[in-house]
PDB file of C-alpha atoms and ligand atoms in Angstrom:
ATOM      1  CA  MET A   8      79.178  87.183  39.755  1.00  0.00           C
ATOM      2  CA  ARG A   9      76.046  88.731  40.795  1.00  0.00           C
ATOM      3  CA  PRO A  10      75.468  89.739  44.496  1.00  0.00           C
ATOM      4  CA  THR A  11      72.109  87.993  46.272  1.00  0.00           C
ATOM      5  CA  ASP A  12      69.457  90.440  47.846  1.00  0.00           C
ATOM      6  CA  ALA A  13      70.117  88.916  50.955  1.00  0.00           C
ATOM      7  CA  PRO A  14      71.026  92.424  52.805  1.00  0.00           C
ATOM      8  CA  LEU A  15      67.124  93.674  52.083  1.00  0.00           C
ATOM      9  CA  ASP A  16      65.704  90.887  52.867  1.00  0.00           C
ATOM     10  CA  ASN A  17      68.114  90.615  56.482  1.00  0.00           C
ATOM     11  CA  LEU A  18      66.742  94.222  56.790  1.00  0.00           C
ATOM     12  CA  HIS A  19      62.837  92.754  56.709  1.00  0.00           C
ATOM     13  CA  GLY A  20      62.971  90.179  58.528  1.00  0.00           C
ATOM     14  CA  GLY A  21      64.184  86.523  56.770  1.00  0.00           C
ATOM     15  CA  ARG A  22      63.409  85.226  53.786  1.00  0.00           C
ATOM     16  CA  LYS A  23      62.425  81.137  53.030  1.00  0.00           C
ATOM     17  CA  GLY A  24      64.164  79.342  50.792  1.00  0.00           C
ATOM     18  CA  LEU A  25      63.142  78.791  47.344  1.00  0.00           C
ATOM     19  CA  CYS A  26      63.435  75.121  45.546  1.00  0.00           C
ATOM     20  CA  LEU A  27      64.456  75.177  41.822  1.00  0.00           C
ATOM     21  CA  VAL A  28      64.135  71.885  40.486  1.00  0.00           C
ATOM     22  CA  LEU A  29      65.407  71.006  36.735  1.00  0.00           C
ATOM     23  CA  SER A  30      64.906  67.939  34.596  1.00  0.00           C
ATOM     24  CA  ALA A  31      65.947  67.607  31.099  1.00  0.00           C
ATOM     25  CA  PRO A  32      66.560  64.314  28.671  1.00  0.00           C
ATOM     26  CA  SER A  33      70.122  63.362  29.661  1.00  0.00           C
ATOM     27  CA  GLY A  34      72.596  65.665  27.213  1.00  0.00           C
ATOM     28  CA  ALA A  35      70.091  68.494  26.694  1.00  0.00           C
ATOM     29  CA  GLY A  36      73.014  70.568  28.796  1.00  0.00           C
ATOM     30  CA  LYS A  37      70.996  70.921  32.495  1.00  0.00           C
ATOM     31  CA  SER A  38      74.716  70.245  34.172  1.00  0.00           C
ATOM     32  CA  THR A  39      75.965  73.102  32.010  1.00  0.00           C
ATOM     33  CA  LEU A  40      73.118  75.508  33.108  1.00  0.00           C
ATOM     34  CA  VAL A  41      73.446  74.350  36.638  1.00  0.00           C
ATOM     35  CA  ALA A  42      76.988  75.341  36.723  1.00  0.00           C
ATOM     36  CA  ARG A  43      76.589  78.525  35.085  1.00  0.00           C
ATOM     37  CA  LEU A  44      73.448  79.284  37.882  1.00  0.00           C
ATOM     38  CA  ARG A  45      75.554  78.483  40.410  1.00  0.00           C
ATOM     39  CA  ALA A  46      78.936  80.540  39.584  1.00  0.00           C
ATOM     40  CA  GLU A  47      76.537  83.347  39.436  1.00  0.00           C
ATOM     41  CA  PHE A  48      74.604  82.794  42.396  1.00  0.00           C
ATOM     42  CA  PRO A  49      77.231  81.109  44.733  1.00  0.00           C
ATOM     43  CA  GLY A  50      74.569  81.118  47.447  1.00  0.00           C
ATOM     44  CA  PHE A  51      72.663  78.203  46.424  1.00  0.00           C
ATOM     45  CA  ALA A  52      72.767  75.104  48.259  1.00  0.00           C
ATOM     46  CA  TYR A  53      72.909  72.160  45.963  1.00  0.00           C
ATOM     47  CA  SER A  54      72.054  68.714  46.782  1.00  0.00           C
ATOM     48  CA  ILE A  55      74.457  66.404  46.225  1.00  0.00           C
ATOM     49  CA  SER A  56      72.448  63.408  45.007  1.00  0.00           C
ATOM     50  CA  CYS A  57      73.315  59.323  45.705  1.00  0.00           C
ATOM     51  CA  THR A  58      73.724  57.257  42.487  1.00  0.00           C
ATOM     52  CA  THR A  59      74.811  53.770  42.214  1.00  0.00           C
ATOM     53  CA  ARG A  60      76.734  54.230  38.942  1.00  0.00           C
ATOM     54  CA  ALA A  61      79.993  54.483  38.257  1.00  0.00           C
ATOM     55  CA  PRO A  62      81.815  57.933  38.604  1.00  0.00           C
ATOM     56  CA  ARG A  63      83.026  59.286  35.178  1.00  0.00           C
ATOM     57  CA  ALA A  64      86.430  61.004  34.755  1.00  0.00           C
ATOM     58  CA  GLY A  65      86.847  64.173  37.010  1.00  0.00           C
ATOM     59  CA  GLU A  66      84.001  63.297  39.405  1.00  0.00           C
ATOM     60  CA  GLU A  67      84.638  63.434  43.157  1.00  0.00           C
ATOM     61  CA  ASP A  68      82.551  61.007  45.678  1.00  0.00           C
ATOM     62  CA  GLY A  69      81.018  63.595  47.978  1.00  0.00           C
ATOM     63  CA  VAL A  70      81.367  66.376  45.768  1.00  0.00           C
ATOM     64  CA  HIS A  71      79.583  65.353  42.221  1.00  0.00           C
ATOM     65  CA  TYR A  72      77.418  62.690  43.875  1.00  0.00           C
ATOM     66  CA  HIS A  73      77.677  60.292  46.635  1.00  0.00           C
ATOM     67  CA  PHE A  74      78.652  57.264  45.092  1.00  0.00           C
ATOM     68  CA  LEU A  75      77.244  54.227  46.543  1.00  0.00           C
ATOM     69  CA  SER A  76      76.866  50.416  46.414  1.00  0.00           C
ATOM     70  CA  ARG A  77      73.317  49.234  44.792  1.00  0.00           C
ATOM     71  CA  GLU A  78      72.958  47.122  48.439  1.00  0.00           C
ATOM     72  CA  THR A  79      73.515  50.464  50.507  1.00  0.00           C
ATOM     73  CA  PHE A  80      71.201  52.567  48.069  1.00  0.00           C
ATOM     74  CA  ILE A  81      68.526  50.067  48.830  1.00  0.00           C
ATOM     75  CA  SER A  82      69.413  49.734  52.056  1.00  0.00           C
ATOM     76  CA  ARG A  83      68.877  53.621  53.092  1.00  0.00           C
ATOM     77  CA  ARG A  84      65.871  53.824  50.362  1.00  0.00           C
ATOM     78  CA  ASP A  85      63.956  50.959  52.674  1.00  0.00           C
ATOM     79  CA  ALA A  86      64.742  53.388  55.864  1.00  0.00           C
ATOM     80  CA  GLY A  87      62.759  56.194  54.460  1.00  0.00           C
ATOM     81  CA  PHE A  88      66.552  58.481  53.659  1.00  0.00           C
ATOM     82  CA  PHE A  89      65.395  59.815  50.406  1.00  0.00           C
ATOM     83  CA  ALA A  90      62.928  62.557  49.538  1.00  0.00           C
ATOM     84  CA  GLU A  91      62.891  61.268  46.303  1.00  0.00           C
ATOM     85  CA  TRP A  92      64.657  57.915  44.223  1.00  0.00           C
ATOM     86  CA  ALA A  93      63.983  56.874  41.186  1.00  0.00           C
ATOM     87  CA  GLU A  94      66.076  54.400  38.508  1.00  0.00           C
ATOM     88  CA  VAL A  95      67.334  55.820  35.565  1.00  0.00           C
ATOM     89  CA  HIS A  96      69.059  54.276  32.469  1.00  0.00           C
ATOM     90  CA  GLY A  97      69.315  51.034  35.167  1.00  0.00           C
ATOM     91  CA  ASN A  98      70.908  53.105  37.945  1.00  0.00           C
ATOM     92  CA  PHE A  99      69.545  54.294  41.581  1.00  0.00           C
ATOM     93  CA  TYR A 100      69.703  57.785  42.265  1.00  0.00           C
ATOM     94  CA  GLY A 101      67.794  59.444  44.808  1.00  0.00           C
ATOM     95  CA  THR A 102      68.074  62.940  46.973  1.00  0.00           C
ATOM     96  CA  PRO A 103      69.292  62.906  50.954  1.00  0.00           C
ATOM     97  CA  LYS A 104      66.064  64.477  52.857  1.00  0.00           C
ATOM     98  CA  ALA A 105      67.734  65.356  55.580  1.00  0.00           C
ATOM     99  CA  PRO A 106      70.143  68.125  54.001  1.00  0.00           C
ATOM    100  CA  VAL A 107      67.650  69.746  51.913  1.00  0.00           C
ATOM    101  CA  GLU A 108      65.197  70.150  55.009  1.00  0.00           C
ATOM    102  CA  GLU A 109      68.209  71.689  57.176  1.00  0.00           C
ATOM    103  CA  LYS A 110      69.357  73.676  53.978  1.00  0.00           C
ATOM    104  CA  LEU A 111      65.885  74.809  53.792  1.00  0.00           C
ATOM    105  CA  ALA A 112      64.866  75.932  57.224  1.00  0.00           C
ATOM    106  CA  GLN A 113      68.067  77.880  57.022  1.00  0.00           C
ATOM    107  CA  GLY A 114      66.703  79.861  54.634  1.00  0.00           C
ATOM    108  CA  HIS A 115      68.918  78.938  51.955  1.00  0.00           C
ATOM    109  CA  ASP A 116      67.526  78.428  48.046  1.00  0.00           C
ATOM    110  CA  MET A 117      68.025  75.013  46.883  1.00  0.00           C
ATOM    111  CA  LEU A 118      68.686  73.468  43.145  1.00  0.00           C
ATOM    112  CA  PHE A 119      67.989  69.887  42.490  1.00  0.00           C
ATOM    113  CA  ASP A 120      69.050  68.550  39.219  1.00  0.00           C
ATOM    114  CA  ILE A 121      67.050  65.172  39.098  1.00  0.00           C
ATOM    115  CA  ASP A 122      64.858  63.175  36.613  1.00  0.00           C
ATOM    116  CA  VAL A 123      61.758  64.036  35.798  1.00  0.00           C
ATOM    117  CA  GLN A 124      59.905  60.884  37.587  1.00  0.00           C
ATOM    118  CA  GLY A 125      62.220  62.275  40.552  1.00  0.00           C
ATOM    119  CA  ALA A 126      60.784  65.961  40.189  1.00  0.00           C
ATOM    120  CA  LEU A 127      57.249  65.034  39.648  1.00  0.00           C
ATOM    121  CA  GLN A 128      57.774  62.592  43.584  1.00  0.00           C
ATOM    122  CA  LEU A 129      59.236  66.200  44.987  1.00  0.00           C
ATOM    123  CA  LYS A 130      56.089  67.659  43.447  1.00  0.00           C
ATOM    124  CA  GLN A 131      54.171  65.902  46.106  1.00  0.00           C
ATOM    125  CA  VAL A 132      56.575  67.124  48.738  1.00  0.00           C
ATOM    126  CA  PHE A 133      57.430  70.595  47.474  1.00  0.00           C
ATOM    127  CA  PRO A 134      54.401  71.724  45.469  1.00  0.00           C
ATOM    128  CA  GLN A 135      55.389  75.295  45.740  1.00  0.00           C
ATOM    129  CA  ALA A 136      58.837  75.048  44.390  1.00  0.00           C
ATOM    130  CA  LEU A 137      59.651  76.014  40.614  1.00  0.00           C
ATOM    131  CA  TYR A 138      60.011  73.357  38.149  1.00  0.00           C
ATOM    132  CA  VAL A 139      62.232  74.048  35.123  1.00  0.00           C
ATOM    133  CA  PHE A 140      62.231  71.494  32.302  1.00  0.00           C
ATOM    134  CA  ILE A 141      65.382  71.743  29.639  1.00  0.00           C
ATOM    135  CA  LEU A 142      64.512  70.919  26.322  1.00  0.00           C
ATOM    136  CA  PRO A 143      66.886  70.156  23.399  1.00  0.00           C
ATOM    137  CA  PRO A 144      66.388  72.300  20.254  1.00  0.00           C
ATOM    138  CA  SER A 145      65.969  69.124  18.059  1.00  0.00           C
ATOM    139  CA  LYS A 146      66.271  65.254  18.417  1.00  0.00           C
ATOM    140  CA  GLU A 147      69.970  65.582  16.180  1.00  0.00           C
ATOM    141  CA  VAL A 148      71.150  68.417  18.621  1.00  0.00           C
ATOM    142  CA  LEU A 149      70.394  65.666  21.538  1.00  0.00           C
ATOM    143  CA  GLU A 150      72.403  63.077  20.206  1.00  0.00           C
ATOM    144  CA  ARG A 151      75.030  65.396  18.602  1.00  0.00           C
ATOM    145  CA  ARG A 152      75.336  66.379  22.353  1.00  0.00           C
ATOM    146  CA  LEU A 153      75.734  63.021  23.924  1.00  0.00           C
ATOM    147  CA  ARG A 154      77.807  62.127  21.493  1.00  0.00           C
ATOM    148  CA  GLY A 155      80.218  65.066  21.760  1.00  0.00           C
ATOM    149  CA  ARG A 156      80.309  65.058  25.416  1.00  0.00           C
ATOM    150  CA  GLY A 157      82.357  62.107  25.040  1.00  0.00           C
ATOM    151  CA  THR A 158      81.801  60.255  28.498  1.00  0.00           C
ATOM    152  CA  ASP A 159      79.416  57.350  27.534  1.00  0.00           C
ATOM    153  CA  ALA A 160      79.702  54.283  25.674  1.00  0.00           C
ATOM    154  CA  GLU A 161      77.654  54.015  22.657  1.00  0.00           C
ATOM    155  CA  GLU A 162      75.066  51.467  24.200  1.00  0.00           C
ATOM    156  CA  VAL A 163      74.175  54.010  27.076  1.00  0.00           C
ATOM    157  CA  ILE A 164      73.659  56.927  24.332  1.00  0.00           C
ATOM    158  CA  LEU A 165      71.228  54.823  22.777  1.00  0.00           C
ATOM    159  CA  LYS A 166      69.717  54.220  25.783  1.00  0.00           C
ATOM    160  CA  ARG A 167      69.300  57.714  26.771  1.00  0.00           C
ATOM    161  CA  MET A 168      68.145  59.033  23.393  1.00  0.00           C
ATOM    162  CA  ARG A 169      65.381  55.876  23.793  1.00  0.00           C
ATOM    163  CA  ASN A 170      64.274  57.172  26.846  1.00  0.00           C
ATOM    164  CA  ALA A 171      64.381  61.019  25.964  1.00  0.00           C
ATOM    165  CA  LEU A 172      60.903  60.333  24.482  1.00  0.00           C
ATOM    166  CA  GLY A 173      59.026  59.135  27.595  1.00  0.00           C
ATOM    167  CA  GLU A 174      60.785  62.096  29.556  1.00  0.00           C
ATOM    168  CA  LEU A 175      59.422  64.961  27.002  1.00  0.00           C
ATOM    169  CA  THR A 176      56.086  63.122  27.824  1.00  0.00           C
ATOM    170  CA  GLN A 177      56.285  64.262  31.180  1.00  0.00           C
ATOM    171  CA  ALA A 178      57.850  67.980  30.516  1.00  0.00           C
ATOM    172  CA  VAL A 179      53.514  68.912  30.554  1.00  0.00           C
ATOM    173  CA  HIS A 180      53.845  68.630  34.639  1.00  0.00           C
ATOM    174  CA  PHE A 181      56.392  71.611  34.482  1.00  0.00           C
ATOM    175  CA  ASP A 182      55.701  75.091  34.943  1.00  0.00           C
ATOM    176  CA  TYR A 183      59.026  76.056  32.773  1.00  0.00           C
ATOM    177  CA  HIS A 184      60.047  75.082  29.522  1.00  0.00           C
ATOM    178  CA  ILE A 185      63.649  76.206  28.258  1.00  0.00           C
ATOM    179  CA  VAL A 186      64.923  75.493  25.398  1.00  0.00           C
ATOM    180  CA  ASN A 187      68.562  74.893  25.408  1.00  0.00           C
ATOM    181  CA  ASP A 188      69.581  76.117  21.599  1.00  0.00           C
ATOM    182  CA  ASP A 189      71.705  79.014  22.156  1.00  0.00           C
ATOM    183  CA  LEU A 190      73.118  78.660  25.869  1.00  0.00           C
ATOM    184  CA  GLU A 191      73.534  82.486  26.419  1.00  0.00           C
ATOM    185  CA  GLU A 192      69.474  82.604  26.240  1.00  0.00           C
ATOM    186  CA  ALA A 193      68.888  79.477  27.812  1.00  0.00           C
ATOM    187  CA  ALA A 194      71.064  80.703  30.904  1.00  0.00           C
ATOM    188  CA  ASP A 195      68.860  84.056  30.406  1.00  0.00           C
ATOM    189  CA  GLU A 196      65.880  82.426  30.525  1.00  0.00           C
ATOM    190  CA  LEU A 197      66.720  80.140  33.470  1.00  0.00           C
ATOM    191  CA  ARG A 198      68.106  83.368  35.860  1.00  0.00           C
ATOM    192  CA  ALA A 199      64.652  85.463  34.581  1.00  0.00           C
ATOM    193  CA  VAL A 200      62.721  82.167  36.173  1.00  0.00           C
ATOM    194  CA  TYR A 201      64.673  81.785  39.478  1.00  0.00           C
ATOM    195  CA  VAL A 202      65.366  85.754  39.882  1.00  0.00           C
ATOM    196  CA  ALA A 203      61.285  86.378  39.450  1.00  0.00           C
ATOM    197  CA  GLY A 204      60.880  83.064  42.020  1.00  0.00           C
ATOM    198  CA  ARG A 205      62.633  84.915  44.890  1.00  0.00           C
ATOM    199  CA  ALA A 206      60.439  88.101  44.852  1.00  0.00           C
ATOM    200  CA  ARG A 207      57.639  85.721  45.120  1.00  0.00           C
ATOM    201  CA  ALA A 208      55.667  86.619  48.465  1.00  0.00           C
ATOM    202  CA  ILE A 209      56.155  83.247  49.973  1.00  0.00           C
ATOM    203  CA  CYS A 210      59.955  83.429  49.508  1.00  0.00           C
ATOM    204  CA  ARG A 211      59.350  87.090  51.746  1.00  0.00           C
ATOM    205  CA  PRO A 212      57.135  86.346  54.339  1.00  0.00           C
ATOM    206  CA  GLY A 213      58.811  88.773  56.926  1.00  0.00           C
ATOM    207  CA  LEU A 214      59.306  91.652  53.913  1.00  0.00           C
ATOM    208  CA  LEU A 215      55.337  93.135  54.401  1.00  0.00           C
ATOM    209  CA  PRO A 216      55.086  92.893  58.370  1.00  0.00           C
ATOM    210  CA  GLY A 217      58.988  94.363  58.464  1.00  0.00           C
ATOM    211  CA  LEU A 218      57.635  97.523  56.289  1.00  0.00           C
ATOM    212  CA  MET A 219      54.461  98.039  57.720  1.00  0.00           C
ATOM    213  CA  ALA A 220      56.256  97.892  61.057  1.00  0.00           C
ATOM    214  CA  GLN A 221      57.482 101.441  60.556  1.00  0.00           C
ATOM    215  CA  TRP A 222      54.074 102.888  61.055  1.00  0.00           C
ATOM    216  CA  GLY A 223      54.137 102.174  64.219  1.00  0.00           C
ATOM    217  CA  PRO A 224      50.989 100.234  66.261  1.00  0.00           C
ATOM    218  CA  ARG A 225      47.666 100.210  64.940  1.00  0.00           C
TER     219      ARG A 225
HETATM  220  P1  ADP B  24      73.556  66.829  30.889  1.00  0.00           P
HETATM  221  O1  ADP B  24      73.533  67.479  32.150  1.00  0.00           O
HETATM  222  O2  ADP B  24      71.758  67.520  30.410  1.00  0.00           O
HETATM  223  O3  ADP B  24      73.094  65.338  30.512  1.00  0.00           O
HETATM  224  P2  ADP B  24      75.459  68.391  29.617  1.00  0.00           P
HETATM  225  O4  ADP B  24      75.031  69.797  30.199  1.00  0.00           O
HETATM  226  O5  ADP B  24      76.314  67.132  30.261  1.00  0.00           O
HETATM  227  O6  ADP B  24      73.934  67.800  29.494  1.00  0.00           O
HETATM  228  O7  ADP B  24      75.455  69.089  28.073  1.00  0.00           O
HETATM  229  C1  ADP B  24      75.803  67.766  26.895  1.00  0.00           C
HETATM  230  C2  ADP B  24      76.816  68.500  26.217  1.00  0.00           C
HETATM  231  O8  ADP B  24      76.287  69.236  25.456  1.00  0.00           O
HETATM  232  C3  ADP B  24      78.386  68.757  26.659  1.00  0.00           C
HETATM  233  O9  ADP B  24      79.392  68.521  25.956  1.00  0.00           O
HETATM  234  C4  ADP B  24      77.645  70.138  26.773  1.00  0.00           C
HETATM  235  O10 ADP B  24      79.052  70.950  26.836  1.00  0.00           O
HETATM  236  C5  ADP B  24      77.199  70.727  25.574  1.00  0.00           C
HETATM  237  N1  ADP B  24      75.966  71.699  25.698  1.00  0.00           N
HETATM  238  C6  ADP B  24      75.574  71.983  26.482  1.00  0.00           C
HETATM  239  N2  ADP B  24      74.747  73.169  25.980  1.00  0.00           N
HETATM  240  C7  ADP B  24      74.904  73.656  24.765  1.00  0.00           C
HETATM  241  C8  ADP B  24      74.648  74.509  24.190  1.00  0.00           C
HETATM  242  N3  ADP B  24      73.518  75.407  24.363  1.00  0.00           N
HETATM  243  N4  ADP B  24      75.123  74.429  22.763  1.00  0.00           N
HETATM  244  C9  ADP B  24      76.361  73.397  22.509  1.00  0.00           C
HETATM  245  N5  ADP B  24      76.412  72.711  23.613  1.00  0.00           N
HETATM  246  C10 ADP B  24      76.244  72.686  24.739  1.00  0.00           C
HETATM  247  P1  5GP B  25      74.204  61.547  35.027  1.00  0.00           P
HETATM  248  O1  5GP B  25      74.405  59.540  35.290  1.00  0.00           O
HETATM  249  O2  5GP B  25      74.161  61.946  33.484  1.00  0.00           O
HETATM  250  O3  5GP B  25      74.949  62.245  36.017  1.00  0.00           O
HETATM  251  O4  5GP B  25      72.552  61.924  35.499  1.00  0.00           O
HETATM  252  C1  5GP B  25      71.866  60.691  34.793  1.00  0.00           C
HETATM  253  C2  5GP B  25      70.048  61.569  35.382  1.00  0.00           C
HETATM  254  O5  5GP B  25      70.132  61.382  36.625  1.00  0.00           O
HETATM  255  C3  5GP B  25      69.876  62.866  35.051  1.00  0.00           C
HETATM  256  O6  5GP B  25      68.909  63.096  34.475  1.00  0.00           O
HETATM  257  C4  5GP B  25      70.286  63.211  36.678  1.00  0.00           C
HETATM  258  O7  5GP B  25      69.489  64.544  36.674  1.00  0.00           O
HETATM  259  C5  5GP B  25      69.455  62.433  37.053  1.00  0.00           C
HETATM  260  N1  5GP B  25      69.557  62.522  38.465  1.00  0.00           N
HETATM  261  C6  5GP B  25      70.511  62.714  39.484  1.00  0.00           C
HETATM  262  N2  5GP B  25      70.398  62.748  41.012  1.00  0.00           N
HETATM  263  C7  5GP B  25      69.179  62.826  41.142  1.00  0.00           C
HETATM  264  C8  5GP B  25      68.274  62.192  42.021  1.00  0.00           C
HETATM  265  O8  5GP B  25      68.535  62.437  43.270  1.00  0.00           O
HETATM  266  N3  5GP B  25      67.243  61.848  41.780  1.00  0.00           N
HETATM  267  C9  5GP B  25      66.714  61.502  40.585  1.00  0.00           C
HETATM  268  N4  5GP B  25      65.386  60.989  40.514  1.00  0.00           N
HETATM  269  N5  5GP B  25      67.392  62.245  39.429  1.00  0.00           N
HETATM  270  C10 5GP B  25      68.403  62.252  39.604  1.00  0.00           C
END
């Protein structure tokens, strides 16, 4: 586990939360990379999405997703509950707006694991966020991973493979492309993107004034 740089930032007057947005074709390994990043940086606030898809084995309501009926999702969507939403592989997914605004205001970094359409919507709302696209090393490996995961029916796998090409087409709009071939290398690159992002001047608004104040009034 790696310590956060909170003490340094507290010393210099607080910091602003960073948004790290990850997208990938299903099966590329995004959940695996997200789990590693969250284990390494436990201070990350994670956006728990709403979805209309059925829970998979081991998934808990309120932990992995908020599992909603289609009717509830649509009524929340129409009431402006979501920062972004999209229909992915035949199900609705959306990011609840209020917890995001709350966490960012408290200075927490936020991690988003969302589909390409949703990420591009978020770009309108949070243009200063970091947008990372996780690529599979090849079509063959992507299909093998989808099957190897053993969680989805054959027709779901084929649908996800068909959708992958459209998603790859949108990857040009992302800031970073990380190939998840060797897991360690991909995790290293993702960590590097995040750590560098945290050092951006806009995330440390208190740093410079705090340091300059040591010279006394001008
Ligand atoms: P996603 O969240 O993008 O749909 P997952 O994280 O569930 O993908 O990964 C799909 C499958 O591929 C899982 O069984 C996972 O353990 C495996 N996997 C992920 N990354 C790698 C990797 N670098 N090498 C080999 N297998 C991987
Ligand atoms: P899964 O059903 O495998 O958990 O997720 C399918 C896809 O939906 C993934 O690409 C995942 O990132 C995306 N997804 C999960 N939550 C959200 C969300 O809140 N908004 C959008 N747009 N996509 C999401």
